[in-house]
mmCIF file of C-alpha atoms in Angstrom:
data_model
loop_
_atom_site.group_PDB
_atom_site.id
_atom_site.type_symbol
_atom_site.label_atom_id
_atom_site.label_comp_id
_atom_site.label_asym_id
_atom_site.label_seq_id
_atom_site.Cartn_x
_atom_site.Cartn_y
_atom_site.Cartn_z
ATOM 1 C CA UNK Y 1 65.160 128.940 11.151
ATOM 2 C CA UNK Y 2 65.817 132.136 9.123
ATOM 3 C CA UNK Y 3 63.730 134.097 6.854
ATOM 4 C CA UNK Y 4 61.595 136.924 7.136
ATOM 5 C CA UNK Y 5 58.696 137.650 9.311
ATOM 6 C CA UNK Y 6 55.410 139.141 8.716
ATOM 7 C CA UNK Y 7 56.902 142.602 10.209
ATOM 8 C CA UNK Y 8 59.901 142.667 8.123
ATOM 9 C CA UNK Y 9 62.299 141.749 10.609
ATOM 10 C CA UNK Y 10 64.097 138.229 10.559
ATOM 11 C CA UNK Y 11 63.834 135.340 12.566
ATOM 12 C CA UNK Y 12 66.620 134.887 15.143
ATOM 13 C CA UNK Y 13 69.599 132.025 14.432
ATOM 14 C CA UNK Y 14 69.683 129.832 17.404
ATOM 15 C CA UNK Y 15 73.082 129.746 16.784
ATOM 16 C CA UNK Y 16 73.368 133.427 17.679
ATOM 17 C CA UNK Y 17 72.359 132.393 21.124
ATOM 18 C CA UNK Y 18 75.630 129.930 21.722
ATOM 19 C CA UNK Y 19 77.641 132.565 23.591
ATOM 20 C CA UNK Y 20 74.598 133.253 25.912
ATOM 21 C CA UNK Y 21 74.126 129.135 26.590
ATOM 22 C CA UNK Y 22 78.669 129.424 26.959
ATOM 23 C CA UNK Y 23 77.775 132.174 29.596
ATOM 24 C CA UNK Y 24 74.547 129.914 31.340
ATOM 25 C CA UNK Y 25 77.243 126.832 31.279
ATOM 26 C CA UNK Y 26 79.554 129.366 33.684
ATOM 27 C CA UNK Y 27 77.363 129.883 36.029
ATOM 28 C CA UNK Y 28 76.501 126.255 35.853
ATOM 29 C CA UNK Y 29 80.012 125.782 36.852
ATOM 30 C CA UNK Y 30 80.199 128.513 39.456
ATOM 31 C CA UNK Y 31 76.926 127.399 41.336
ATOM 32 C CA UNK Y 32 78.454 123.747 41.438
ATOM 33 C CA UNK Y 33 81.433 124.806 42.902
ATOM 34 C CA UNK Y 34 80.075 126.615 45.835
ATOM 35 C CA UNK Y 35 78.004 123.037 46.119
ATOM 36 C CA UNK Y 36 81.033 121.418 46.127
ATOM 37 C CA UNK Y 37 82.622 123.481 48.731
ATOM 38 C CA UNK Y 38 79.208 123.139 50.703
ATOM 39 C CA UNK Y 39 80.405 118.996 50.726
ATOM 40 C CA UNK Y 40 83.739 119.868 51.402
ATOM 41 C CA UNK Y 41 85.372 118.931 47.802
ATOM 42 C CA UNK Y 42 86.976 121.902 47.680
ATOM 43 C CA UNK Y 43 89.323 120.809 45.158
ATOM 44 C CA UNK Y 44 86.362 120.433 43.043
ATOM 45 C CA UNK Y 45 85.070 123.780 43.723
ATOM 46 C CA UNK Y 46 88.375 125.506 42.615
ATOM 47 C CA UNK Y 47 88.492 123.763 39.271
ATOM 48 C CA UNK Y 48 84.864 124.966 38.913
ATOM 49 C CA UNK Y 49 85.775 128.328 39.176
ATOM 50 C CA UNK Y 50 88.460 127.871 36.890
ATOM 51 C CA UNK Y 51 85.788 126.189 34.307
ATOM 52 C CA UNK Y 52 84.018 128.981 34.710
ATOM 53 C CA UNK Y 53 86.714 131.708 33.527
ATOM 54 C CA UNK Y 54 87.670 129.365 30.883
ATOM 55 C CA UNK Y 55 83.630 129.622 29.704
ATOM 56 C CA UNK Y 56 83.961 133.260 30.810
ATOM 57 C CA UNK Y 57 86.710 133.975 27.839
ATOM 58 C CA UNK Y 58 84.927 131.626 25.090
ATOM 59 C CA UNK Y 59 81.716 133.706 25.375
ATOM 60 C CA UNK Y 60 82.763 136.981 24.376
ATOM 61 C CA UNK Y 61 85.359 136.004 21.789
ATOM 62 C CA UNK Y 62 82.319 133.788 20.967
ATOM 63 C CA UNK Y 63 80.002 136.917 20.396
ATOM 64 C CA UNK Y 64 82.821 138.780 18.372
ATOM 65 C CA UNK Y 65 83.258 136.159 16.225
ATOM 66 C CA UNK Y 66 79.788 135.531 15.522
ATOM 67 C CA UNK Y 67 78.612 138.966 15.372
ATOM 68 C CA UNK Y 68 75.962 138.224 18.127
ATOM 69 C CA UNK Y 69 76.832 140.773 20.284
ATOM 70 C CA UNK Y 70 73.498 142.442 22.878
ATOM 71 C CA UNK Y 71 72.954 143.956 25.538
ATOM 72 C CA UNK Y 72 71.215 141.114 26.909
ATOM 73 C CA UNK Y 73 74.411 139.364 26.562
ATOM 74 C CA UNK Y 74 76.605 141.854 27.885
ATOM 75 C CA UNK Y 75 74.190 141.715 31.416
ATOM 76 C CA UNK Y 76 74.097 138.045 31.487
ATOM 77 C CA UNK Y 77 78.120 138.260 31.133
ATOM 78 C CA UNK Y 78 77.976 140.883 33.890
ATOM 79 C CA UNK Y 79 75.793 139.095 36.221
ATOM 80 C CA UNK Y 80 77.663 135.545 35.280
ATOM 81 C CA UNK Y 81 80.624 137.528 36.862
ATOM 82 C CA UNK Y 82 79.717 138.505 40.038
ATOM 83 C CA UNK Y 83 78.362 135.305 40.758
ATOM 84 C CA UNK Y 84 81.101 133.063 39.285
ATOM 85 C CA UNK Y 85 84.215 135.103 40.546
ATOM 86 C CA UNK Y 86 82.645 137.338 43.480
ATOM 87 C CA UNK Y 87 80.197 134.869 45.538
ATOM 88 C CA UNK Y 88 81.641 131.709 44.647
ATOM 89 C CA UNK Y 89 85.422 132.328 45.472
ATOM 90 C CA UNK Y 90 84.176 134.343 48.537
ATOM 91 C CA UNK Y 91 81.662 131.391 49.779
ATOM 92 C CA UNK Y 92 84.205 128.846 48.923
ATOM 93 C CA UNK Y 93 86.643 130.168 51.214
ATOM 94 C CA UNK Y 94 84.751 130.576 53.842
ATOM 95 C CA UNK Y 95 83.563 126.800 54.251
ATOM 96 C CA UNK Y 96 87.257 126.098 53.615
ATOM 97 C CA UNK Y 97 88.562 128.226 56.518
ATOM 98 C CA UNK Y 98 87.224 131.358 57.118
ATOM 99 C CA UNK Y 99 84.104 129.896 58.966
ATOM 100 C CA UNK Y 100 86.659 129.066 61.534
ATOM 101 C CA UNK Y 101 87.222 132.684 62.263
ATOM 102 C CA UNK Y 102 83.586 133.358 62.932
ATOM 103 C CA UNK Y 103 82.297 136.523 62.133
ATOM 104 C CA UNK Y 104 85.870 138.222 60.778
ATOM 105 C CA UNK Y 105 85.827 135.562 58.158
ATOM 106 C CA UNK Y 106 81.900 136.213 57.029
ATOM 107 C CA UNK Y 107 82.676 139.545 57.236
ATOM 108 C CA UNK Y 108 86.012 139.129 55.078
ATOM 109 C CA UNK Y 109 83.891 137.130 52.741
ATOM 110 C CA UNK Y 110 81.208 139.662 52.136
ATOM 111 C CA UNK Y 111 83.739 142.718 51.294
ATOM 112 C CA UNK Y 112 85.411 140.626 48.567
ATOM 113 C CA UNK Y 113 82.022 140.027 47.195
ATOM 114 C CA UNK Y 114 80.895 143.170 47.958
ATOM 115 C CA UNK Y 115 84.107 144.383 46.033
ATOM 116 C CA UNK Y 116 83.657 142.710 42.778
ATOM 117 C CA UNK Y 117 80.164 143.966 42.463
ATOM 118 C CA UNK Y 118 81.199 147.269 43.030
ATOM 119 C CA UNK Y 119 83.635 146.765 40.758
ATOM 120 C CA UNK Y 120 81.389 145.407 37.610
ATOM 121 C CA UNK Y 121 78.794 147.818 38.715
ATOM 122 C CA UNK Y 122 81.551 150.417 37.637
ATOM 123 C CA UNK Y 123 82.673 148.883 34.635
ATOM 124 C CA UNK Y 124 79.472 148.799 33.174
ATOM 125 C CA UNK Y 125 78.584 152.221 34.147
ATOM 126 C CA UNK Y 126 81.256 153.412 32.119
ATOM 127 C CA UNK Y 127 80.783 151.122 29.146
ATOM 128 C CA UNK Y 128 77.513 152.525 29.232
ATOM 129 C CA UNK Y 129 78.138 156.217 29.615
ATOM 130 C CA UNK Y 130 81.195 156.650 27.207
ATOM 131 C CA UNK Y 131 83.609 157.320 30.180
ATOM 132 C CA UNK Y 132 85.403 153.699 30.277
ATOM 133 C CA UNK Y 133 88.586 155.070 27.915
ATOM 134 C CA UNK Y 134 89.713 152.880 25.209
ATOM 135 C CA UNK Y 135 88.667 149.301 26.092
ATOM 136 C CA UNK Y 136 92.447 148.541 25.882
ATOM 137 C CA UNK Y 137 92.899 148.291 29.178
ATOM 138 C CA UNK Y 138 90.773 147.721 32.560
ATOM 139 C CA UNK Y 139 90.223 149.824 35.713
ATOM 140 C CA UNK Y 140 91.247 147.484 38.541
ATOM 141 C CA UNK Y 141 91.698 143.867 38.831
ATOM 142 C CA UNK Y 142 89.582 141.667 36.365
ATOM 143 C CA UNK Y 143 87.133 139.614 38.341
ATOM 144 C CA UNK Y 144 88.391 136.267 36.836
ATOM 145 C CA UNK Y 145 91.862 137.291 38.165
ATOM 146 C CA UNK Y 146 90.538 138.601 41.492
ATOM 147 C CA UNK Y 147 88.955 135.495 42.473
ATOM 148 C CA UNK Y 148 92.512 133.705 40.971
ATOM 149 C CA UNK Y 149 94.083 135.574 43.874
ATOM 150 C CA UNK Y 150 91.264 135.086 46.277
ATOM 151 C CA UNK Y 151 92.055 131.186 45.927
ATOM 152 C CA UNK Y 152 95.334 131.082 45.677
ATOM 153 C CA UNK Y 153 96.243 129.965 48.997
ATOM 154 C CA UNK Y 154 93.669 127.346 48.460
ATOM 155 C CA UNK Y 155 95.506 126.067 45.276
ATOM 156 C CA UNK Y 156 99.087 126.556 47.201
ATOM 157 C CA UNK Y 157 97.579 123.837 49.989
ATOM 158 C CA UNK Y 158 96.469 121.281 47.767
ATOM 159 C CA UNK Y 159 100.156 121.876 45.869
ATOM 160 C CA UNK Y 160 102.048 121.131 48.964
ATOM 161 C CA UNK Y 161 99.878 118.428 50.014
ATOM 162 C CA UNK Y 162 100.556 116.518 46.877
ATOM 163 C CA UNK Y 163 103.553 114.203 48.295
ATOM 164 C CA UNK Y 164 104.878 113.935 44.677
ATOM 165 C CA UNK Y 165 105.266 117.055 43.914
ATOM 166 C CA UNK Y 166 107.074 117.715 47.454
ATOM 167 C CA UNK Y 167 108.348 114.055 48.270
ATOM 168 C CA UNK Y 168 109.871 113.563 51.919
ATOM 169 C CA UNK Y 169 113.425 114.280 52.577
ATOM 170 C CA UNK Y 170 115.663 111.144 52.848
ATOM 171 C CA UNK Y 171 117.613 110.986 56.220
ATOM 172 C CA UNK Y 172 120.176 108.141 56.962
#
């Protein structure tokens, strides 16, 4: 509903609040893919990640285009982040593999979360404090492409397991 309130403000348009419910349906996504890797449908869990950075791209353009750009958003974005391409890539490799390793592989796990926090900690630092240049360009990898790399080799191994994309050699 719109119109004006008692104080002379205006009532907020729920539909100003569709790129913050785009940014709740990523980590929707990213918390069901770490579930999924929990069962071991880790093919699952990848796409789910990749929903997620498909969500993670909609909301902003979202919030340009509707002129419903906040702070609140910009945190929730932030926060979306490090959970949908900083713990969930991290956790899903480790019930993939990495658990195998032991400790090296928790350990491994935690530094590449630990390294997208640090990394989004920074980034909104700077957005905050004027220092963050242009906007045209970013400071280190992207999240969403960070945990692309992360699960690459997971991605590679279901490729190569597909036997028609790599059918057998014929022998006579």
């Amino acid at each position: 509903m719109r119109g004006p309130r008692e104080d002379g403000g205006r009532d907020l348009l729920l539909v100003r609040l569709l790129p913050n419910l785009v940014t709740l349906l990523a980590v929707c996504a990213g918390m069901t893919g770490i579930r999924f890797a929990f069962t071991g449908e880790f093919e699952w869990a990848v796409r789910m990640v990749l929903i997620a950075g498909v969500l993670d791209g909609l909301d902003g353009r979202l919030a340009r285009l509707m002129r419903s750009q906040s702070p609140i958003g910009a945190e929730l974005d932030s926060l979306s982040d490090f959970l949908n391409f900083g713990v969930a890539p991290a956790l899903i490799l480790y019930f993939w593999s990495l658990h195998e390793i032991g400790g090296i592989g928790w350990i491994t796990c935690l530094c590449f979360a630990l390294c997208c926090v640090l990394r989004l900690a920074r980034f909104n630092a700077e957005a905050k404090s004027g220092l963050g240049g242009s906007g045209a360009y970013f400071t280190g990898i992207p999240s969403p492409a960070g945990a692309v790399l992360a699960l690459m080799p997971m991605v590679l191994s279901f490729i190569a397991a597909m036997p028609d994309i790599f059918p057998p050699t014929l022998t006579a």
